[in-house]
Each structure stands twice: as C-alpha cells, then as structure tokens.
C-alpha cells in the first residue's frame, strides 16, 4: 500500500535519508525504530508531503504521493503528532472534528460534534472533555484527543509519531493498547515511529530499523529479539557497545 | 589582495542575502493575495481576526491618538506663538493628525499589538507542529491563518484610522479649549472647514496599507520562525521591527505620491 523507493533527503550537509526502501502492505502495522535524529520523522513526513524528498519515489496504492488531488490524498490519512499538535484556540471537540467541519468532508456542526464526542469516548474520554481547551488537559489526555482527531474521519492509513513520548509507563501502555485496538478495529494501515520498545511490541506487526539514513533491517515483531542484526540487537538491548555510535 | 576583496565579498553576501529575503517576502505576499481570491474562505477565522485586529485595538488606538492630538495642539500653539500664528492650531492639528500622525500612530500601535501577537501565535503553532497538523487535515495554512488576518488588517485598520483621527482631533480640541482659551465652536468649525475629502481618503488609504503591512509581517515571520522558544522570540521581534520600518517607509512613499503632485 505504501512504498518508499530509494528516498533521499538532506538538510545542507546533513544527509538524513540516504536511500530508504520500505514497503507497508495494506492493513499492516509497521513500526520504524531508530535513535533520535536518524530521520524517522522525516521519512514519515515525506509520505504526507510535509517534507519534500530530494530524490526517490513514494507510492501509495501504486500512485505517486506527490501527484494528483492533494485534498483527496490527505483525506485518506490520520496522524497523531508527537506533542499532540492540538489547536490551542479551539475547544477539544472542534479539534477532533476539525476535518469534519471543513472541506470535502464537511457536515453540520451538531453531527460533527456528535462524531467528536463518540471518538472521544472511543479513546476513553468523557463527553465533558469536549468543551474544554487543550491547555486544560494533561499530557495523556492530549494524546488521547490527538488520537481521537486522527481517527475522526475514519482514515485508511494512520501515522503515529512517537505516540508515548512524555507519558508515564502506565499511560504509555494505555495509549499503546488503544492504538493497537483502533488499528485492528478499523482495519487501517499504520505506520508508527518510536524508540519506545514497549510501543513496538504492543503496536507492531512488522518492525523496520532505520539507521545511517537507510533501513538496516525489516522483519516481523516476533523476530525482533532474534533478528541477527547487530544494529537491532544493540538498539533493543539499549547497550552502548555495538555498531551504533553512542556519544557519551 | 584578499584583504581588499574581503569587504567586497561581505558586502556582496549581505546584498544577496537581502535580495533573497526580499524575494521570499514578495513570493509570500503574492501567494497571500492569490489565496484571497480562491476558495475555500474561512469566514469564522476572518471574523475572529476582525475582532482581534479591530475591536480589541480600539482602547490603545484611542488613548495614543488622544494624547498625540493634545501634545500636537500644545506644540503648535507654542511654536506658532513665535510668529503670532497661534490661531492656526485647529487647522494644523487636523491636517497633522489626518494626513500623518493618525495613520502612522495607528499603524505602529497595530504593529506593537497585533503584529507581535500574530507572529508569536503562528510561530508557536509552527514549533508545536500545529501547522503540519493543519496540512494533514487538508487545510492550507496560508488560507486558514494568513489570509483572514491580512484581509482583516486591510479592511479594519482604515476604520481604526478614522476613529483615531477623530479622537486625535478631539484631543487637540480638548487641550485648546481647556487650557489655551480657544472657543469650542470656532475650533471645530475651523477644523471642518480646513479638512478636504482628499485628506481623509488618503488617510484611510494609508491605513489600509499599514494594516496590510502589519498583519502580513506577523504572518510572514510566524510562518518562517525557527525552532524553540528562541525561534518564537526572534520571529516576534523581527516581525515588529520589520512592520514598523515598512509602515514608516510606506508612509513616506505614499505621502510623496499623494501630496507632491
């Protein structure tokens, strides 16, 4: 469904992506792991068009992601941002229903609100949260609202950017379980980037290890502990010794 | 040889950098105006921008123009007394406020109050990935954030200038009548007789230009903000500096166009 072929991206002298090749079949949950600053977010944002690759091809259902109707293309995606990226000036329900109140998916405000409240309930938030503003919510609640917004328009593809960053382990577990449940329930194709190994094990069908601008290893999550790849082995063990240079 | 060439190279680099910045601003401006005439239009955001730029700026505009008008009356009276021309206070206050000080003071106050808040808000949105979120939600950031604010600035700042002009003239009137022994009715009659329609129209035109500059600079610096708190701070500071300088430069150019032919 999503295919990255030899994708390159540099910022000045910093060559972040150096030929990324990755395939995510329809309905599969792919988690990309890798250290901070290895280009995981850039790879994800390249698919959405938030970052333009220098070269390479990104295909979604066999079609170039950069061609065709941008609105229709983006309407297929939902995205949970690392910090939530909720709009401060809007109450929670308008954040969740943002896409349903504008553009091609626009519907009456009452209906959009009802859907927002239902999606909030789906992520474990009570209806009274709907009228609060994002600044009034805890970090965990903001993540849930971000998740509700990502699934509000029932997208075919959902991206999760560091979904558990900044959360305590219990809340991380709750968010991981929610993501897994929702992805399975919706039959969505998911792409998650994280360096939280508990997220990897909870969310992934398959795992890809990004390092030095290329995918070093790809395989089922069940093979993660016996991948035979020194990069993956070092990363999941959290060891300072190995092929991944650790700056002390 | 290199010692001779170094200053030239630095000058060249600075010139190229300035031209590149000018080019980026010109493209941003062009894109903003192009988006103004193409749907979708976000009326709710436009209404909010009208309130923020216009209605909520009224207190600061009123107070600054009131004091400016009063000070102007005192200065003209004191200066005019040197050649027995104290009687021209109403006329000079009126022309000074309407042609110059009204639009400039309002423009600078909008730069201080609105430009800074727009730049800080949009820069924070950029830093916290809210701009990226807008894109993923099929909403063009320029249409949603820039167009409503710039359009509101162009439309509502002339109205603020009109209000500021009236309050400024009344500030001069209050000082003249209260402390300089002018007759109230005569002062107002002289003001009304002296002002021409073209004075008022050029004042409002300057207001529209200043409103456009102030809001555009806020949006431009916000959208091009760097990362983190420092990025937001730099964007905010840069937007106010640029808006203030461009408002004064535009005022000079417009004065040249309107009043020297």
Coordinates of C-alpha atoms in Angstrom, one line a residue:
Chain A
X1 CA 0.0 0.0 0.0
X2 CA 2.8 2.4 1.0
X3 CA 6.1 2.0 -0.7
X4 CA 9.3 4.2 -0.3
X5 CA 11.9 3.6 -3.0
X6 CA 15.4 4.9 -2.7
X7 CA 14.2 8.1 -0.8
X8 CA 16.9 10.7 -0.1
X9 CA 16.7 13.8 1.9
X10 CA 19.4 16.2 3.1
X11 CA 19.4 19.4 5.1
X12 CA 22.5 21.2 4.0
X13 CA 25.4 18.8 4.7
X14 CA 23.3 16.6 6.9
X15 CA 22.2 13.7 4.7
X16 CA 19.3 12.4 6.8
X17 CA 17.8 9.8 4.4
X18 CA 20.3 8.1 2.2
X19 CA 18.2 5.7 0.1
X20 CA 15.3 4.5 2.3
X21 CA 13.4 1.5 0.9
X22 CA 10.3 0.3 2.7
X23 CA 7.1 -1.4 1.9
X24 CA 4.0 -1.4 4.1
X25 CA 1.2 -3.7 2.9
X26 CA -2.5 -2.8 3.3
X27 CA -3.8 -3.4 6.8
X28 CA -0.4 -3.9 8.3
X29 CA 1.1 -2.1 11.3
X30 CA 4.7 -1.1 10.6
X31 CA 6.8 0.4 13.4
X32 CA 10.0 2.2 12.4
X33 CA 12.6 2.2 15.2
X34 CA 15.9 4.0 15.4
X35 CA 17.8 6.5 17.5
X36 CA 17.0 10.2 17.9
X37 CA 17.9 12.2 14.8
X38 CA 18.1 9.2 12.4
X39 CA 15.3 10.6 10.1
X40 CA 12.3 8.6 11.3
X41 CA 10.1 11.7 11.4
X42 CA 11.4 12.9 8.0
X43 CA 10.5 9.5 6.4
X44 CA 7.0 9.7 7.8
X45 CA 6.5 13.4 6.9
X46 CA 7.8 12.6 3.4
X47 CA 4.9 10.3 2.7
X48 CA 2.5 13.1 3.8
X49 CA 4.2 15.7 1.7
X50 CA 5.2 17.8 4.8
X51 CA 8.8 17.3 3.7
X52 CA 9.8 17.0 0.0
X53 CA 12.4 14.3 -0.6
X54 CA 15.4 15.3 -2.7
X55 CA 15.1 12.1 -4.8
X56 CA 13.3 8.8 -4.7
X57 CA 9.7 7.7 -5.1
X58 CA 6.9 7.4 -2.6
X59 CA 3.9 5.4 -3.8
X60 CA 0.6 5.0 -2.1
X61 CA -1.6 2.3 -3.8
X62 CA 0.9 2.4 -6.7
X63 CA 0.4 6.1 -7.3
X64 CA 3.0 8.8 -6.8
X65 CA 2.2 10.5 -3.5
X66 CA 3.2 13.9 -4.9
X67 CA 0.8 13.8 -7.9
X68 CA -3.0 14.1 -8.1
X69 CA -5.5 15.7 -5.8
X70 CA -3.7 16.7 -2.6
X71 CA -7.0 17.0 -0.6
X72 CA -8.3 13.6 -1.6
X73 CA -4.8 12.1 -0.9
X74 CA -4.6 13.6 2.6
X75 CA -8.2 12.7 3.4
X76 CA -7.0 9.0 3.4
X77 CA -4.7 9.8 6.3
X78 CA -4.9 10.4 10.0
X79 CA -1.9 11.5 12.1
X80 CA -1.1 11.5 15.7
X81 CA 1.7 14.1 16.3
X82 CA 4.4 13.7 19.0
X83 CA 3.2 16.6 21.1
X84 CA -0.5 16.2 20.1
X85 CA -0.4 19.4 17.9
X86 CA -3.8 20.3 19.1
X87 CA -5.1 23.8 18.1
X88 CA -4.9 25.9 21.3
X89 CA -7.6 28.3 20.2
X90 CA -10.3 25.6 19.6
X91 CA -12.2 23.5 22.2
X92 CA -11.4 19.8 22.2
X93 CA -14.5 18.7 20.2
X94 CA -13.6 21.2 17.4
X95 CA -10.1 19.8 17.3
X96 CA -11.4 16.3 17.0
X97 CA -14.0 17.3 14.4
X98 CA -11.7 19.7 12.5
X99 CA -11.7 17.8 9.3
X100 CA -15.5 17.2 9.5
X101 CA -16.2 20.9 9.7
X102 CA -14.3 22.0 6.6
X103 CA -13.6 20.9 3.0
X104 CA -15.0 17.9 1.2
X105 CA -15.9 16.0 4.5
X106 CA -17.9 19.0 5.9
X107 CA -21.1 18.2 7.7
X108 CA -23.5 20.0 10.1
X109 CA -21.9 21.2 13.3
X110 CA -24.3 19.0 15.5
X111 CA -23.3 15.9 13.6
X112 CA -19.6 16.8 13.7
X113 CA -19.8 17.3 17.4
X114 CA -21.7 14.0 17.9
X115 CA -18.9 12.2 16.0
X116 CA -16.3 14.0 18.0
X117 CA -17.9 13.0 21.3
X118 CA -18.1 9.4 20.1
X119 CA -14.4 9.4 19.1
X120 CA -13.5 10.9 22.5
X121 CA -15.5 8.1 24.2
X122 CA -13.6 5.6 22.0
X123 CA -10.3 6.8 23.3
X124 CA -11.6 6.7 26.9
X125 CA -12.5 10.4 27.4
X126 CA -15.8 11.6 28.9
X127 CA -18.2 13.9 27.0
X128 CA -17.5 16.8 29.3
X129 CA -13.9 16.9 28.0
X130 CA -15.4 18.0 24.6
X131 CA -15.9 21.6 25.7
X132 CA -12.5 22.1 27.4
X133 CA -9.5 23.7 25.7
X134 CA -6.3 21.6 25.1
X135 CA -4.3 23.7 27.6
X136 CA -6.7 22.4 30.3
X137 CA -5.8 18.8 29.7
X138 CA -3.0 16.6 31.0
X139 CA -0.4 15.2 28.5
X140 CA -2.1 11.8 28.4
X141 CA -5.5 13.3 27.7
X142 CA -3.9 15.5 25.0
X143 CA -2.5 12.3 23.3
X144 CA -6.0 10.7 23.5
X145 CA -7.6 13.8 21.9
X146 CA -4.9 13.7 19.2
X147 CA -5.7 10.0 18.7
X148 CA -9.4 10.8 18.5
X149 CA -8.7 13.5 15.9
X150 CA -6.5 11.1 13.9
X151 CA -9.4 8.6 13.6
X152 CA -12.3 11.1 13.4
X153 CA -12.7 10.8 9.6
X154 CA -12.1 7.0 9.7
X155 CA -8.9 7.1 7.6
X156 CA -7.5 4.1 5.8
X157 CA -4.0 5.0 6.9
X158 CA -2.9 6.2 10.3
X159 CA 0.5 7.6 11.2
X160 CA 1.8 7.8 14.8
X161 CA 4.8 10.0 15.6
X162 CA 6.3 9.0 18.9
X163 CA 2.9 8.2 20.5
X164 CA 4.2 7.6 24.0
X165 CA 6.8 10.3 24.3
X166 CA 6.4 12.3 27.6
X167 CA 4.0 9.8 29.2
X168 CA 4.4 7.7 32.3
X169 CA 4.7 3.9 31.7
X170 CA 1.1 3.2 32.7
X171 CA -0.3 5.9 30.4
X172 CA 2.1 4.7 27.7
X173 CA 0.7 1.2 28.0
X174 CA -2.9 2.6 27.8
X175 CA -2.1 4.6 24.6
X176 CA -0.3 1.6 23.0
X177 CA -3.3 -0.7 23.7
X178 CA -5.7 1.9 22.3
X179 CA -3.6 2.3 19.2
X180 CA -3.5 -1.4 18.6
X181 CA -7.2 -1.8 19.3
X182 CA -8.2 1.0 17.0
X183 CA -5.9 -0.1 14.1
X184 CA -7.2 -3.6 14.3
X185 CA -10.8 -2.4 14.7
X186 CA -10.6 -0.1 11.7
X187 CA -8.5 -2.4 9.6
X188 CA -6.2 0.6 8.9
X189 CA -2.7 0.5 7.6
X190 CA -0.5 2.0 10.3
X191 CA 3.0 3.5 10.3
X192 CA 4.5 4.3 13.7
X193 CA 7.8 5.8 14.6
X194 CA 9.1 5.4 18.1
X195 CA 12.1 4.4 20.2
X196 CA 9.9 3.1 23.0
X197 CA 10.3 -0.7 22.8
X198 CA 7.1 -1.3 24.8
X199 CA 5.3 0.6 22.0
X200 CA 7.0 -1.6 19.4
X201 CA 5.9 -4.8 21.0
X202 CA 2.4 -3.6 21.6
X203 CA 1.7 -2.0 18.2
X204 CA 3.8 -3.6 15.5
X205 CA 3.1 -6.4 13.0
X206 CA 6.4 -5.7 11.4
X207 CA 9.4 -3.6 12.5
X208 CA 11.9 -1.6 10.5
X209 CA 15.2 -0.4 11.9
X210 CA 16.4 3.0 10.4
X211 CA 20.0 3.9 11.0
X212 CA 22.5 5.9 9.0
X213 CA 19.7 7.0 6.6
X214 CA 18.8 3.5 5.4
X215 CA 16.6 0.7 6.6
X216 CA 19.1 -1.7 8.3
X217 CA 16.6 -4.5 9.0
X218 CA 12.9 -5.3 8.5
X219 CA 11.0 -8.2 9.9
X220 CA 8.1 -9.4 11.9
X221 CA 7.9 -8.2 15.5
X222 CA 8.2 -11.8 16.7
X223 CA 11.7 -12.0 15.1
X224 CA 12.9 -8.8 16.8
X225 CA 14.7 -10.5 19.6
X226 CA 16.4 -12.9 17.3
X227 CA 16.9 -10.7 14.3
X228 CA 20.6 -11.5 13.9
X229 CA 21.2 -7.8 13.0
X230 CA 23.8 -6.1 15.2
X231 CA 22.0 -2.7 15.0
X232 CA 18.7 -4.1 16.1
X233 CA 20.3 -6.2 18.8
X234 CA 22.1 -3.1 20.2
X235 CA 19.1 -0.9 20.0
X236 CA 16.6 -3.2 21.7
X237 CA 19.1 -4.0 24.5
X238 CA 20.0 -0.4 25.0
X239 CA 23.7 -1.2 25.1
X240 CA 26.3 1.5 24.5
X241 CA 28.5 -1.2 22.8
X242 CA 27.9 -2.1 19.2
X243 CA 27.8 -0.7 15.7
X244 CA 25.6 2.3 16.7
X245 CA 27.9 5.0 17.9
X246 CA 26.9 6.3 21.4
X247 CA 28.1 9.8 22.2
X248 CA 28.9 9.9 25.9
Chain B
X1 CA 44.6 41.1 -2.3
X2 CA 42.3 39.1 -0.1
X3 CA 42.2 41.9 2.4
X4 CA 40.9 44.2 -0.3
X5 CA 38.4 41.7 -1.5
X6 CA 37.0 40.6 1.8
X7 CA 34.9 43.7 2.5
X8 CA 33.5 43.5 -1.1
X9 CA 32.7 39.8 -0.6
X10 CA 31.0 40.6 2.7
X11 CA 29.0 43.4 1.0
X12 CA 28.1 41.0 -1.8
X13 CA 27.0 38.3 0.6
X14 CA 24.9 40.8 2.5
X15 CA 23.3 42.2 -0.7
X16 CA 22.5 38.7 -1.9
X17 CA 21.0 37.8 1.4
X18 CA 18.9 40.9 1.5
X19 CA 17.7 40.3 -2.0
X20 CA 16.8 36.7 -1.2
X21 CA 14.9 37.9 1.9
X22 CA 13.1 40.4 -0.3
X23 CA 12.3 37.7 -2.8
X24 CA 10.9 35.4 -0.2
X25 CA 8.7 38.2 1.2
X26 CA 7.5 39.1 -2.3
X27 CA 6.6 35.5 -3.0
X28 CA 4.8 35.2 0.4
X29 CA 2.9 38.4 -0.4
X30 CA 1.9 37.3 -3.9
X31 CA 0.7 33.9 -2.5
X32 CA -1.3 35.6 0.2
X33 CA -3.1 37.8 -2.3
X34 CA -3.6 34.9 -4.7
X35 CA -5.2 32.8 -2.0
X36 CA -7.5 35.7 -1.1
X37 CA -9.4 35.3 -4.3
X38 CA -9.5 31.5 -4.4
X39 CA -11.9 29.4 -2.2
X40 CA -12.2 28.0 0.4
X41 CA -12.7 31.0 2.6
X42 CA -12.7 30.7 6.3
X43 CA -15.3 33.2 7.5
X44 CA -15.1 32.3 11.1
X45 CA -11.4 32.9 11.2
X46 CA -11.9 36.2 9.3
X47 CA -14.5 37.3 11.9
X48 CA -12.1 36.5 14.7
X49 CA -9.3 38.4 13.0
X50 CA -11.6 41.4 12.5
X51 CA -12.3 41.4 16.3
X52 CA -8.7 40.9 17.2
X53 CA -7.2 43.5 14.8
X54 CA -10.0 46.0 15.0
X55 CA -12.3 45.9 18.0
X56 CA -9.7 44.9 20.6
X57 CA -7.3 47.5 19.4
X58 CA -9.7 50.4 20.0
X59 CA -8.6 51.2 23.6
X60 CA -4.9 51.5 22.7
X61 CA -5.6 53.4 19.5
X62 CA -8.0 55.8 21.3
X63 CA -5.5 56.6 24.1
X64 CA -2.4 57.1 21.9
X65 CA -4.2 59.3 19.4
X66 CA -5.9 61.3 22.2
X67 CA -2.6 62.1 23.8
X68 CA -0.9 62.7 20.4
X69 CA -3.6 65.2 19.5
X70 CA -3.3 67.0 22.8
X71 CA 0.5 67.2 22.6
X72 CA 0.3 68.4 19.0
X73 CA -2.0 71.2 20.0
X74 CA 0.4 72.4 22.7
X75 CA 3.4 72.2 20.4
X76 CA 1.7 74.1 17.5
X77 CA 0.4 76.8 20.0
X78 CA 3.9 77.2 21.5
X79 CA 5.7 77.2 18.1
X80 CA 3.1 79.4 16.4
X81 CA 3.4 82.0 19.2
X82 CA 6.9 82.7 17.9
X83 CA 5.5 84.3 14.8
X84 CA 2.0 85.2 16.1
X85 CA 0.3 82.3 14.5
X86 CA -1.4 80.7 17.5
X87 CA -4.7 80.8 15.7
X88 CA -3.7 78.0 13.2
X89 CA -3.8 75.3 15.9
X90 CA -7.1 73.7 14.8
X91 CA -6.0 73.6 11.1
X92 CA -2.6 72.2 11.8
X93 CA -3.8 69.7 14.4
X94 CA -6.4 68.5 11.9
X95 CA -4.0 68.2 8.9
X96 CA -1.2 66.8 11.1
X97 CA -3.4 64.1 12.6
X98 CA -5.4 63.2 9.5
X99 CA -2.6 63.2 6.9
X100 CA 0.3 61.8 9.0
X101 CA 0.0 61.1 12.7
X102 CA -3.3 59.3 12.6
X103 CA -2.3 56.6 10.1
X104 CA 1.2 56.3 11.4
X105 CA 0.3 56.1 15.1
X106 CA -2.4 53.6 14.4
X107 CA 0.0 51.6 12.1
X108 CA 2.7 51.5 14.8
X109 CA 0.2 50.6 17.5
X110 CA -1.1 47.8 15.4
X111 CA 2.5 46.6 14.8
X112 CA 3.1 46.6 18.5
X113 CA -0.2 44.9 19.5
X114 CA -1.3 42.8 16.6
X115 CA 1.9 42.0 14.5
X116 CA 3.6 40.7 17.6
X117 CA 0.7 38.6 18.7
X118 CA 0.2 37.1 15.2
X119 CA 3.9 36.3 14.8
X120 CA 4.1 34.7 18.3
X121 CA 0.9 32.7 17.8
X122 CA 1.8 31.4 14.3
X123 CA 5.4 30.7 15.3
X124 CA 4.3 28.7 18.3
X125 CA 1.9 26.8 16.1
X126 CA 4.8 26.0 13.8
X127 CA 7.1 24.9 16.7
X128 CA 4.4 22.7 18.1
X129 CA 3.6 21.1 14.7
X130 CA 0.2 22.7 14.6
X131 CA 0.9 24.0 11.1
X132 CA 1.9 20.4 10.0
X133 CA -1.3 19.2 11.6
X134 CA -3.3 21.7 9.5
X135 CA -1.8 20.3 6.3
X136 CA -2.6 16.7 7.3
X137 CA -6.2 17.9 8.0
X138 CA -6.4 19.1 4.3
X139 CA -6.3 22.8 5.4
X140 CA -3.9 25.1 3.7
X141 CA -2.1 27.1 6.5
X142 CA -1.9 30.2 4.3
X143 CA -5.6 30.2 3.6
X144 CA -6.5 29.4 7.2
X145 CA -4.0 31.6 9.1
X146 CA -2.6 34.3 6.8
X147 CA -5.5 35.3 4.5
X148 CA -8.1 36.0 7.3
X149 CA -5.6 38.1 9.3
X150 CA -4.2 40.1 6.3
X151 CA -7.6 40.8 4.9
X152 CA -8.9 41.9 8.3
X153 CA -5.9 44.2 8.6
X154 CA -6.6 45.8 5.2
X155 CA -10.3 46.2 5.9
X156 CA -10.4 47.2 9.6
X157 CA -7.3 49.4 10.1
X158 CA -8.7 52.2 7.9
X159 CA -11.7 52.2 10.3
X160 CA -9.3 52.4 13.2
X161 CA -7.5 55.3 11.5
X162 CA -10.9 57.1 11.1
X163 CA -11.6 56.6 14.8
X164 CA -8.0 57.6 15.7
X165 CA -8.3 60.7 13.6
X166 CA -11.5 61.8 15.3
X167 CA -10.1 61.1 18.8
X168 CA -6.8 62.8 17.9
X169 CA -8.5 65.9 16.7
X170 CA -10.7 65.9 19.8
X171 CA -7.6 65.6 22.0
X172 CA -6.3 68.8 20.3
X173 CA -9.7 70.4 20.8
X174 CA -9.8 69.4 24.5
X175 CA -6.4 70.9 25.1
X176 CA -7.1 74.0 23.0
X177 CA -10.4 74.7 24.6
X178 CA -9.4 73.7 28.1
X179 CA -6.1 75.3 28.5
X180 CA -5.4 77.6 25.6
X181 CA -8.6 79.6 25.7
X182 CA -9.9 78.7 22.2
X183 CA -13.6 78.9 21.5
X184 CA -15.0 75.4 21.2
X185 CA -17.4 76.1 18.3
X186 CA -14.8 78.1 16.4
X187 CA -12.2 75.4 16.8
X188 CA -14.5 72.7 15.4
X189 CA -15.7 74.9 12.6
X190 CA -12.1 75.8 11.6
X191 CA -11.2 72.1 11.6
X192 CA -14.2 71.1 9.5
X193 CA -13.6 73.9 7.0
X194 CA -10.0 73.2 6.6
X195 CA -10.0 69.4 6.0
X196 CA -10.7 68.3 2.5
X197 CA -12.1 65.0 1.4
X198 CA -8.8 64.0 -0.2
X199 CA -7.1 64.4 3.2
X200 CA -9.5 61.8 4.7
X201 CA -9.3 59.5 1.7
X202 CA -5.5 59.4 1.7
X203 CA -5.5 58.9 5.4
X204 CA -7.7 55.8 5.0
X205 CA -5.6 54.6 2.1
X206 CA -2.5 54.8 4.3
X207 CA -4.4 52.9 7.0
X208 CA -5.2 50.1 4.6
X209 CA -1.6 49.8 3.5
X210 CA -0.4 49.9 7.1
X211 CA -2.9 47.3 8.2
X212 CA -1.8 45.0 5.3
X213 CA 1.9 45.5 6.2
X214 CA 1.4 44.9 9.9
X215 CA -0.6 41.7 9.6
X216 CA 1.5 40.4 6.7
X217 CA 4.7 40.8 8.7
X218 CA 3.2 39.0 11.6
X219 CA 2.2 36.1 9.4
X220 CA 5.5 36.0 7.4
X221 CA 7.7 35.9 10.4
X222 CA 5.5 33.5 12.2
X223 CA 5.4 31.1 9.3
X224 CA 9.2 31.3 8.9
X225 CA 10.0 31.0 12.5
X226 CA 13.0 29.0 13.8
X227 CA 12.7 26.2 16.3
X228 CA 12.1 26.5 20.1
X229 CA 11.4 29.5 22.3
X230 CA 14.3 31.4 20.8
X231 CA 12.8 30.9 17.3
X232 CA 9.5 32.3 18.5
X233 CA 11.2 35.2 20.2
X234 CA 13.2 36.1 17.1
X235 CA 10.1 35.8 14.9
X236 CA 8.1 38.1 17.2
X237 CA 10.9 40.7 17.5
X238 CA 11.7 40.6 13.8
X239 CA 8.0 41.0 12.8
X240 CA 7.6 44.2 14.9
X241 CA 10.8 45.7 13.6
X242 CA 10.0 44.9 10.0
X243 CA 6.4 46.1 10.3
X244 CA 7.4 49.4 12.0
X245 CA 10.1 50.2 9.4
X246 CA 7.9 49.3 6.4
X247 CA 5.0 51.3 7.8
X248 CA 7.2 54.4 8.1
X249 CA 8.8 53.8 4.7
X250 CA 5.4 53.2 3.1
X251 CA 4.0 56.3 4.7
X252 CA 6.9 58.3 3.3
X253 CA 6.3 56.9 -0.2
X254 CA 2.5 57.4 -0.1
X255 CA 3.0 61.0 1.2
X256 CA 5.2 61.6 -1.8
X257 CA 2.7 60.2 -4.2
X258 CA -0.4 61.8 -2.6
X259 CA 0.9 65.3 -1.7
X260 CA 3.7 66.3 -4.0
X261 CA 1.9 66.1 -7.4

